[in-house]
mmCIF file of C-alpha atoms in Angstrom:
data_model
loop_
_atom_site.group_PDB
_atom_site.id
_atom_site.type_symbol
_atom_site.label_atom_id
_atom_site.label_comp_id
_atom_site.label_asym_id
_atom_site.label_seq_id
_atom_site.Cartn_x
_atom_site.Cartn_y
_atom_site.Cartn_z
ATOM 1 C CA MET A 45 -21.934 67.610 -2.418
ATOM 2 C CA ASN A 46 -20.907 69.739 -0.107
ATOM 3 C CA GLY A 47 -18.969 71.779 -3.320
ATOM 4 C CA ARG A 48 -21.455 74.096 -4.476
ATOM 5 C CA GLU A 49 -21.040 77.235 -1.731
ATOM 6 C CA ASN A 50 -17.499 76.781 -2.909
ATOM 7 C CA ARG A 51 -18.273 76.777 -6.434
ATOM 8 C CA THR A 52 -19.931 79.163 -6.790
ATOM 9 C CA ARG A 53 -16.811 81.333 -5.583
ATOM 10 C CA LEU A 54 -15.387 82.716 -8.181
ATOM 11 C CA LEU A 55 -12.592 84.350 -7.511
ATOM 12 C CA LYS A 56 -10.231 83.445 -3.759
ATOM 13 C CA LYS A 57 -6.913 85.118 -3.016
ATOM 14 C CA GLN A 58 -4.969 81.707 -3.491
ATOM 15 C CA ASP A 59 -6.855 81.992 -6.980
ATOM 16 C CA VAL A 60 -4.308 85.680 -7.773
ATOM 17 C CA VAL A 61 -1.555 83.475 -6.161
ATOM 18 C CA LEU A 62 -1.426 81.071 -8.170
ATOM 19 C CA ILE A 63 -1.892 82.552 -11.517
ATOM 20 C CA ALA A 64 1.045 84.858 -10.109
ATOM 21 C CA ILE A 65 3.267 82.311 -9.321
ATOM 22 C CA LEU A 66 2.373 80.110 -13.048
ATOM 23 C CA LEU A 67 2.735 83.899 -14.864
ATOM 24 C CA ALA A 68 5.732 84.824 -12.942
ATOM 25 C CA LEU A 69 7.120 80.920 -14.150
ATOM 26 C CA ALA A 70 6.378 81.372 -17.610
ATOM 27 C CA GLY A 71 7.838 84.716 -17.348
ATOM 28 C CA CYS A 72 11.478 83.202 -16.130
ATOM 29 C CA LEU A 73 11.564 80.560 -18.662
ATOM 30 C CA ALA A 74 10.894 83.205 -21.618
ATOM 31 C CA ALA A 75 13.992 84.489 -20.474
ATOM 32 C CA TRP A 76 16.113 81.964 -19.624
ATOM 33 C CA PHE A 77 15.797 80.268 -22.873
ATOM 34 C CA GLN A 78 16.146 83.560 -24.921
ATOM 35 C CA LEU A 79 19.042 84.480 -23.179
ATOM 36 C CA ARG A 80 20.616 81.895 -23.389
ATOM 37 C CA PRO A 81 24.191 82.971 -25.343
ATOM 38 C CA VAL A 82 23.290 82.098 -29.639
ATOM 39 C CA GLU A 83 26.021 79.618 -30.320
ATOM 40 C CA GLU A 84 26.034 78.033 -33.460
ATOM 41 C CA CYS A 85 22.557 76.636 -34.621
ATOM 42 C CA ILE A 86 22.262 73.449 -35.126
ATOM 43 C CA ALA A 87 19.251 71.991 -36.520
ATOM 44 C CA VAL A 88 16.941 69.101 -35.568
ATOM 45 C CA VAL A 89 14.901 67.173 -38.104
ATOM 46 C CA GLU A 90 13.399 64.082 -36.712
ATOM 47 C CA GLN A 91 10.746 62.293 -38.660
ATOM 48 C CA ASN A 92 9.189 59.533 -36.292
ATOM 49 C CA GLY A 93 11.048 59.794 -33.245
ATOM 50 C CA GLN A 94 14.115 59.807 -35.622
ATOM 51 C CA VAL A 95 16.705 61.757 -36.186
ATOM 52 C CA ILE A 96 17.315 62.013 -40.196
ATOM 53 C CA ARG A 97 19.260 64.814 -40.857
ATOM 54 C CA ARG A 98 21.327 67.752 -38.792
ATOM 55 C CA ILE A 99 22.225 71.506 -40.686
ATOM 56 C CA ASP A 100 23.942 74.185 -39.731
ATOM 57 C CA LEU A 101 22.143 76.856 -40.488
ATOM 58 C CA ASP A 102 25.309 79.278 -39.715
ATOM 59 C CA ARG A 103 26.835 77.157 -42.767
ATOM 60 C CA GLN A 104 23.934 77.380 -45.282
ATOM 61 C CA THR A 105 24.417 80.006 -47.699
ATOM 62 C CA GLN A 106 21.381 79.402 -49.376
ATOM 63 C CA THR A 107 17.725 78.751 -49.619
ATOM 64 C CA GLU A 108 16.407 75.692 -50.891
ATOM 65 C CA GLU A 109 13.045 72.976 -49.880
ATOM 66 C CA LEU A 110 13.914 69.691 -47.958
ATOM 67 C CA ALA A 111 11.167 67.555 -49.205
ATOM 68 C CA LEU A 112 10.555 64.855 -46.748
ATOM 69 C CA GLY A 113 7.717 62.925 -47.583
ATOM 70 C CA GLY A 114 6.017 60.941 -45.741
ATOM 71 C CA PRO A 115 2.117 60.624 -45.563
ATOM 72 C CA TYR A 116 1.447 64.519 -45.570
ATOM 73 C CA GLN A 117 4.266 65.525 -48.118
ATOM 74 C CA VAL A 118 6.795 68.228 -45.329
ATOM 75 C CA LYS A 119 8.713 70.553 -46.965
ATOM 76 C CA LEU A 120 10.297 72.591 -44.522
ATOM 77 C CA LEU A 121 12.685 75.004 -46.129
ATOM 78 C CA VAL A 122 16.561 75.472 -44.639
ATOM 79 C CA GLU A 123 18.155 79.075 -45.226
ATOM 80 C CA PRO A 124 20.322 81.281 -43.997
ATOM 81 C CA GLY A 125 20.240 80.979 -39.904
ATOM 82 C CA ALA A 126 16.290 79.855 -40.052
ATOM 83 C CA ILE A 127 14.268 76.939 -40.785
ATOM 84 C CA SER A 128 11.114 76.869 -40.768
ATOM 85 C CA PHE A 129 7.421 74.642 -42.070
ATOM 86 C CA PHE A 130 7.040 75.824 -45.406
ATOM 87 C CA SER A 131 3.896 73.159 -46.704
ATOM 88 C CA SER A 132 2.456 70.354 -44.640
ATOM 89 C CA ALA A 133 -0.796 68.444 -45.806
ATOM 90 C CA CYS A 134 -1.266 68.107 -42.034
ATOM 91 C CA PRO A 135 -5.060 69.472 -40.556
ATOM 92 C CA ASP A 136 -4.292 71.780 -38.544
ATOM 93 C CA LYS A 137 -1.067 73.738 -39.972
ATOM 94 C CA THR A 138 0.036 74.418 -36.352
ATOM 95 C CA CYS A 139 3.834 73.843 -37.700
ATOM 96 C CA ILE A 140 3.852 76.088 -40.266
ATOM 97 C CA ARG A 141 1.917 78.299 -37.991
ATOM 98 C CA THR A 142 5.129 78.113 -35.795
ATOM 99 C CA GLY A 143 7.344 80.398 -38.471
ATOM 100 C CA LYS A 144 10.487 80.796 -38.224
ATOM 101 C CA LEU A 145 12.939 79.708 -36.183
ATOM 102 C CA THR A 146 16.340 81.360 -35.502
ATOM 103 C CA ARG A 147 17.886 80.118 -31.923
ATOM 104 C CA PRO A 148 18.929 77.346 -29.972
ATOM 105 C CA GLY A 149 16.007 75.947 -28.406
ATOM 106 C CA GLN A 150 13.705 77.041 -30.305
ATOM 107 C CA SER A 151 11.270 73.817 -32.582
ATOM 108 C CA ALA A 152 8.356 73.685 -34.896
ATOM 109 C CA VAL A 153 6.211 70.037 -34.970
ATOM 110 C CA CYS A 154 4.281 68.219 -37.261
ATOM 111 C CA LEU A 155 2.324 66.392 -35.026
ATOM 112 C CA PRO A 156 0.396 64.177 -37.690
ATOM 113 C CA ALA A 157 3.800 63.738 -39.424
ATOM 114 C CA ARG A 158 5.718 63.260 -36.992
ATOM 115 C CA VAL A 159 7.794 65.365 -37.801
ATOM 116 C CA SER A 160 9.829 67.853 -35.503
ATOM 117 C CA VAL A 161 12.575 70.101 -35.670
ATOM 118 C CA ARG A 162 14.575 71.861 -33.262
ATOM 119 C CA LEU A 163 17.479 74.401 -32.838
ATOM 120 C CA GLU A 164 20.146 73.322 -30.720
ATOM 121 C CA SER A 165 23.908 75.079 -30.088
ATOM 122 C CA GLY A 166 26.670 73.658 -30.915
ATOM 123 C CA GLY A 167 27.979 71.396 -28.847
ATOM 124 C CA THR A 168 27.173 67.320 -28.563
ATOM 125 C CA SER A 169 23.821 67.506 -26.539
ATOM 126 C CA GLY A 170 20.725 69.139 -27.279
ATOM 127 C CA PHE A 171 20.228 70.524 -23.419
ATOM 128 C CA ASP A 172 21.843 71.487 -20.325
ATOM 129 C CA GLY A 173 18.775 69.674 -18.492
ATOM 130 C CA VAL A 174 15.164 69.240 -17.794
ATOM 131 C CA THR A 175 13.181 68.799 -15.473
ATOM 132 C CA GLY A 176 9.293 68.187 -15.322
ATOM 133 C CA MET B 246 -36.827 75.032 -3.521
ATOM 134 C CA ARG B 247 -35.440 74.904 -6.892
ATOM 135 C CA GLN B 248 -37.099 75.287 -10.104
ATOM 136 C CA GLN B 249 -37.042 71.698 -11.851
ATOM 137 C CA GLY B 250 -37.333 70.890 -15.422
ATOM 138 C CA TYR B 251 -37.696 67.058 -15.210
ATOM 139 C CA LEU B 252 -41.418 66.006 -15.765
ATOM 140 C CA ASN B 253 -41.761 63.728 -12.448
ATOM 141 C CA LEU B 254 -39.469 61.408 -13.556
ATOM 142 C CA SER B 255 -37.218 58.456 -11.596
ATOM 143 C CA PRO B 256 -33.526 60.045 -10.596
ATOM 144 C CA ARG B 257 -31.293 57.082 -12.070
ATOM 145 C CA THR B 258 -33.399 58.548 -15.318
ATOM 146 C CA GLN B 259 -32.627 61.759 -14.004
ATOM 147 C CA ARG B 260 -28.225 61.604 -13.598
ATOM 148 C CA ILE B 261 -28.379 59.849 -17.373
ATOM 149 C CA ALA B 262 -30.641 62.133 -18.630
ATOM 150 C CA PHE B 263 -28.548 64.941 -17.552
ATOM 151 C CA ASN B 264 -24.756 63.154 -18.110
ATOM 152 C CA GLY B 265 -26.102 63.103 -21.487
ATOM 153 C CA LEU B 266 -27.109 66.437 -21.541
ATOM 154 C CA LEU B 267 -23.864 67.757 -20.875
ATOM 155 C CA GLY B 268 -21.738 64.859 -23.174
ATOM 156 C CA THR B 269 -23.531 66.355 -25.538
ATOM 157 C CA LEU B 270 -23.186 70.001 -24.690
ATOM 158 C CA ALA B 271 -19.584 69.230 -24.441
ATOM 159 C CA LEU B 272 -19.156 67.389 -28.340
ATOM 160 C CA VAL B 273 -21.224 70.445 -29.580
ATOM 161 C CA LEU B 274 -18.444 72.846 -27.625
ATOM 162 C CA SER B 275 -15.023 71.231 -29.674
ATOM 163 C CA ALA B 276 -16.787 70.855 -32.772
ATOM 164 C CA TRP B 277 -17.637 74.639 -32.296
ATOM 165 C CA GLU B 278 -14.493 75.423 -31.345
ATOM 166 C CA GLY B 279 -12.863 73.726 -34.140
ATOM 167 C CA MET B 280 -14.326 75.355 -36.694
ATOM 168 C CA LEU B 281 -12.713 78.933 -35.461
ATOM 169 C CA PRO B 282 -10.814 80.457 -37.749
ATOM 170 C CA PRO B 283 -7.279 80.287 -35.891
ATOM 171 C CA ILE B 284 -6.139 83.226 -34.345
ATOM 172 C CA PRO B 285 -2.555 84.719 -35.514
ATOM 173 C CA VAL B 286 -1.698 86.206 -31.651
ATOM 174 C CA LEU B 287 -1.852 82.813 -29.646
ATOM 175 C CA PRO B 288 0.703 80.230 -29.977
ATOM 176 C CA PRO B 289 0.214 77.912 -32.666
ATOM 177 C CA GLY B 290 -1.563 74.461 -31.541
ATOM 178 C CA ALA B 291 -3.449 77.380 -28.549
ATOM 179 C CA LYS B 292 -7.331 76.428 -28.285
ATOM 180 C CA LEU B 293 -9.780 77.808 -26.071
ATOM 181 C CA GLY B 294 -10.412 75.097 -24.837
ATOM 182 C CA LEU B 295 -14.438 76.120 -24.429
ATOM 183 C CA SER B 296 -15.187 72.626 -23.562
ATOM 184 C CA ASN B 297 -13.328 72.010 -21.175
ATOM 185 C CA LEU B 298 -16.612 74.303 -19.305
ATOM 186 C CA VAL B 299 -18.585 70.046 -19.139
ATOM 187 C CA THR B 300 -16.180 68.698 -18.399
ATOM 188 C CA MET B 301 -15.082 70.887 -15.078
ATOM 189 C CA TYR B 302 -19.111 71.300 -14.337
ATOM 190 C CA ALA B 303 -19.016 67.854 -14.543
ATOM 191 C CA ALA B 304 -16.597 66.636 -11.869
ATOM 192 C CA GLY B 305 -18.464 69.427 -8.952
ATOM 193 C CA THR B 306 -21.799 68.167 -9.729
ATOM 194 C CA VAL B 307 -22.039 64.749 -11.031
ATOM 195 C CA GLY B 308 -19.391 63.129 -9.892
ATOM 196 C CA LEU B 309 -16.312 61.369 -11.173
ATOM 197 C CA GLY B 310 -17.680 58.002 -13.078
ATOM 198 C CA PRO B 311 -19.410 60.513 -15.786
ATOM 199 C CA ALA B 312 -17.319 63.636 -15.375
ATOM 200 C CA LEU B 313 -14.606 60.490 -17.123
ATOM 201 C CA CYS B 314 -17.004 59.173 -19.806
ATOM 202 C CA ILE B 315 -17.744 62.810 -20.662
ATOM 203 C CA ALA B 316 -13.929 63.593 -21.928
ATOM 204 C CA ILE B 317 -13.542 60.200 -23.439
ATOM 205 C CA LEU B 318 -16.737 60.740 -25.062
ATOM 206 C CA LYS B 319 -14.754 64.087 -26.136
ATOM 207 C CA GLY B 320 -12.286 62.662 -27.300
ATOM 208 C CA LEU B 321 -13.061 59.469 -29.750
ATOM 209 C CA PHE B 322 -15.565 61.946 -31.529
ATOM 210 C CA ALA B 323 -12.041 63.705 -32.277
ATOM 211 C CA GLY B 324 -10.852 60.753 -32.583
ATOM 212 C CA ILE B 325 -13.685 60.065 -35.862
ATOM 213 C CA THR B 326 -13.682 63.048 -36.750
ATOM 214 C CA ARG B 327 -9.846 64.380 -35.939
ATOM 215 C CA GLY B 328 -7.443 61.812 -36.714
ATOM 216 C CA PHE B 329 -5.590 59.703 -34.459
ATOM 217 C CA VAL B 330 -3.282 61.851 -33.079
ATOM 218 C CA ALA B 331 -6.081 64.312 -32.087
ATOM 219 C CA MET B 332 -7.067 61.806 -30.455
ATOM 220 C CA LEU B 333 -4.576 60.381 -28.864
ATOM 221 C CA MET B 334 -3.682 64.675 -27.450
ATOM 222 C CA SER B 335 -8.062 65.003 -26.214
ATOM 223 C CA LEU B 336 -7.952 62.026 -24.604
ATOM 224 C CA SER B 337 -4.541 62.366 -22.599
ATOM 225 C CA GLY B 338 -6.152 66.055 -21.954
ATOM 226 C CA GLY B 339 -9.533 65.165 -20.917
ATOM 227 C CA VAL B 340 -8.894 62.772 -18.286
ATOM 228 C CA ALA B 341 -5.903 64.862 -16.498
ATOM 229 C CA SER B 342 -7.663 68.106 -16.660
ATOM 230 C CA THR B 343 -10.911 66.101 -14.627
ATOM 231 C CA LEU B 344 -8.835 63.947 -12.096
ATOM 232 C CA VAL B 345 -6.777 67.437 -11.204
ATOM 233 C CA MET B 346 -10.059 69.193 -10.819
ATOM 234 C CA TRP B 347 -11.987 66.824 -9.500
ATOM 235 C CA PHE B 348 -9.643 65.719 -6.695
ATOM 236 C CA PHE B 349 -10.001 70.269 -6.128
ATOM 237 C CA LEU B 350 -13.417 69.960 -5.714
ATOM 238 C CA ARG B 351 -13.033 66.253 -3.627
ATOM 239 C CA LEU B 352 -10.941 67.992 -0.818
ATOM 240 C CA LYS B 353 -12.331 69.666 2.241
ATOM 241 C CA GLY B 354 -12.089 73.581 1.861
ATOM 242 C CA ASN B 355 -11.501 73.350 -1.476
ATOM 243 C CA PRO B 356 -8.946 75.855 -1.829
ATOM 244 C CA PHE B 357 -9.663 77.331 -5.735
ATOM 245 C CA GLY B 358 -12.595 79.688 -7.003
ATOM 246 C CA MET B 359 -14.425 78.873 -9.282
ATOM 247 C CA ILE B 360 -11.497 80.991 -12.576
ATOM 248 C CA GLY B 361 -8.492 78.577 -9.591
ATOM 249 C CA LEU B 362 -10.074 75.778 -10.789
ATOM 250 C CA GLY B 363 -9.719 76.394 -14.501
ATOM 251 C CA VAL B 364 -6.483 77.147 -14.711
ATOM 252 C CA ALA B 365 -5.796 74.034 -13.114
ATOM 253 C CA GLY B 366 -7.741 72.734 -15.068
ATOM 254 C CA ALA B 367 -6.110 74.612 -18.029
ATOM 255 C CA LEU B 368 -2.769 73.658 -16.921
ATOM 256 C CA SER B 369 -2.679 69.803 -16.440
ATOM 257 C CA HIS B 370 -4.658 69.764 -20.135
ATOM 258 C CA ASN B 371 -2.164 71.131 -21.339
ATOM 259 C CA ALA B 372 0.552 69.480 -19.211
ATOM 260 C CA ALA B 373 -0.795 65.789 -20.579
ATOM 261 C CA GLN B 374 -1.207 67.082 -23.865
ATOM 262 C CA LEU B 375 2.858 68.048 -24.082
ATOM 263 C CA CYS B 376 3.665 65.036 -22.041
ATOM 264 C CA VAL B 377 2.004 62.835 -24.977
ATOM 265 C CA ALA B 378 3.602 65.092 -27.382
ATOM 266 C CA ALA B 379 7.193 64.704 -26.197
ATOM 267 C CA LEU B 380 6.568 60.586 -26.424
ATOM 268 C CA LEU B 381 4.785 61.675 -29.815
ATOM 269 C CA THR B 382 7.934 63.734 -31.085
ATOM 270 C CA THR B 383 11.088 64.483 -29.069
ATOM 271 C CA PRO B 384 10.837 65.809 -25.935
ATOM 272 C CA ALA B 385 12.834 69.190 -27.197
ATOM 273 C CA ILE B 386 9.218 70.517 -26.863
ATOM 274 C CA VAL B 387 9.820 71.165 -23.345
ATOM 275 C CA TRP B 388 10.836 74.878 -25.268
ATOM 276 C CA TYR B 389 6.893 75.284 -25.668
ATOM 277 C CA ILE B 390 6.327 75.434 -22.111
ATOM 278 C CA PRO B 391 6.192 79.118 -21.265
ATOM 279 C CA TRP B 392 3.288 80.001 -24.258
ATOM 280 C CA LEU B 393 1.251 76.823 -23.103
ATOM 281 C CA LEU B 394 1.392 78.352 -18.745
ATOM 282 C CA LEU B 395 0.760 82.114 -20.266
ATOM 283 C CA PHE B 396 -1.593 80.590 -22.481
ATOM 284 C CA GLY B 397 -3.506 77.755 -19.789
ATOM 285 C CA VAL B 398 -3.343 81.036 -17.803
ATOM 286 C CA CYS B 399 -5.942 82.848 -19.824
ATOM 287 C CA SER B 400 -8.294 79.957 -20.950
ATOM 288 C CA GLY B 401 -8.636 78.626 -17.431
ATOM 289 C CA ILE B 402 -9.379 82.597 -16.251
ATOM 290 C CA LEU B 403 -12.414 82.641 -19.278
ATOM 291 C CA THR B 404 -12.802 79.047 -18.731
ATOM 292 C CA GLY B 405 -13.921 79.942 -15.095
ATOM 293 C CA LEU B 406 -15.482 83.198 -15.618
ATOM 294 C CA VAL B 407 -17.988 81.302 -18.344
ATOM 295 C CA LEU B 408 -19.215 78.955 -16.705
ATOM 296 C CA ARG B 409 -20.033 80.976 -13.462
ATOM 297 C CA ALA B 410 -22.016 82.234 -16.226
ATOM 298 C CA VAL B 411 -23.674 79.449 -17.171
ATOM 299 C CA MET B 412 -23.130 77.855 -14.197
ATOM 300 C CA PRO B 413 -27.652 78.303 -12.773
ATOM 301 C CA LEU B 414 -28.150 77.284 -16.290
ATOM 302 C CA LEU B 415 -26.892 74.192 -16.417
ATOM 303 C CA ASP B 416 -28.020 73.988 -12.490
ATOM 304 C CA LYS B 417 -31.228 73.823 -13.666
ATOM 305 C CA TRP B 418 -31.736 70.857 -15.921
ATOM 306 C CA ARG B 419 -29.241 69.079 -12.967
ATOM 307 C CA PRO B 420 -31.672 66.614 -10.972
ATOM 308 C CA ILE B 421 -32.065 67.172 -7.237
ATOM 309 C CA GLU B 422 -29.601 64.811 -5.521
ATOM 310 C CA ARG B 423 -31.661 62.043 -2.659
ATOM 311 C CA ASP B 424 -28.323 60.407 -1.598
ATOM 312 C CA ALA B 425 -26.188 61.236 1.188
#
């Protein structure tokens, strides 16, 4: 155990460098995701890993609920230009707290119910590149 | 001479007792964290990762094996109390962060201080969970990465700071190593 001396150091120069790089990376990614031009916005709803609905949010004219059933009775709220988890019987409600999705690239997930909603731009594929 | 918290027990017994203590601490911290109300400003799903304190300390003191056992124990506990998905998430994150922190601590001339280690641990935790979540649902959650990076850095710094504060207390109970 030669680590004791190392561990007691609280902050090293490398820590600051690491944190700075990570924050810069987060900022760049967030900016890239946000600044992509807004195109038509299609909500892709997946349940158990399969696409069950594709909803064009730009053509949506009224607010409606979309009940997906399943063990958690997930309900989505589809509005003109936005979609969100309306209710779910899952324990943590993470999906509901995610709030409304309005831009391509955003997504909300209910892991226990294995339901995900993501917004894609109008093209055939939602991704123009995924790394990592 | 360092104050010793144990009676005259054999080194093996001391190690077992100490590992048990750390495992319990991890469970208590994760249970307590689960009881905290969600903080509205935080991104959904973000947690403080308090029990990472224990895995980080364990990775640096009692070695890889016991540290992994603690991470697995924590995952099973999450499985019992919060269900199968929570177990997968906890296991993947816990094992990944334990491995990463152990690796850096073991490097000759470990490049990071405790804050850097905490950040590395928190981010590997997040990365592993993101992979599992992507497998369970859809790769589309890569869009979540900026939030996870930002929040991982914050909670990692917190982990480093808190561990620095509580380490003397833990060290008091830590068995004296007699091996090389």
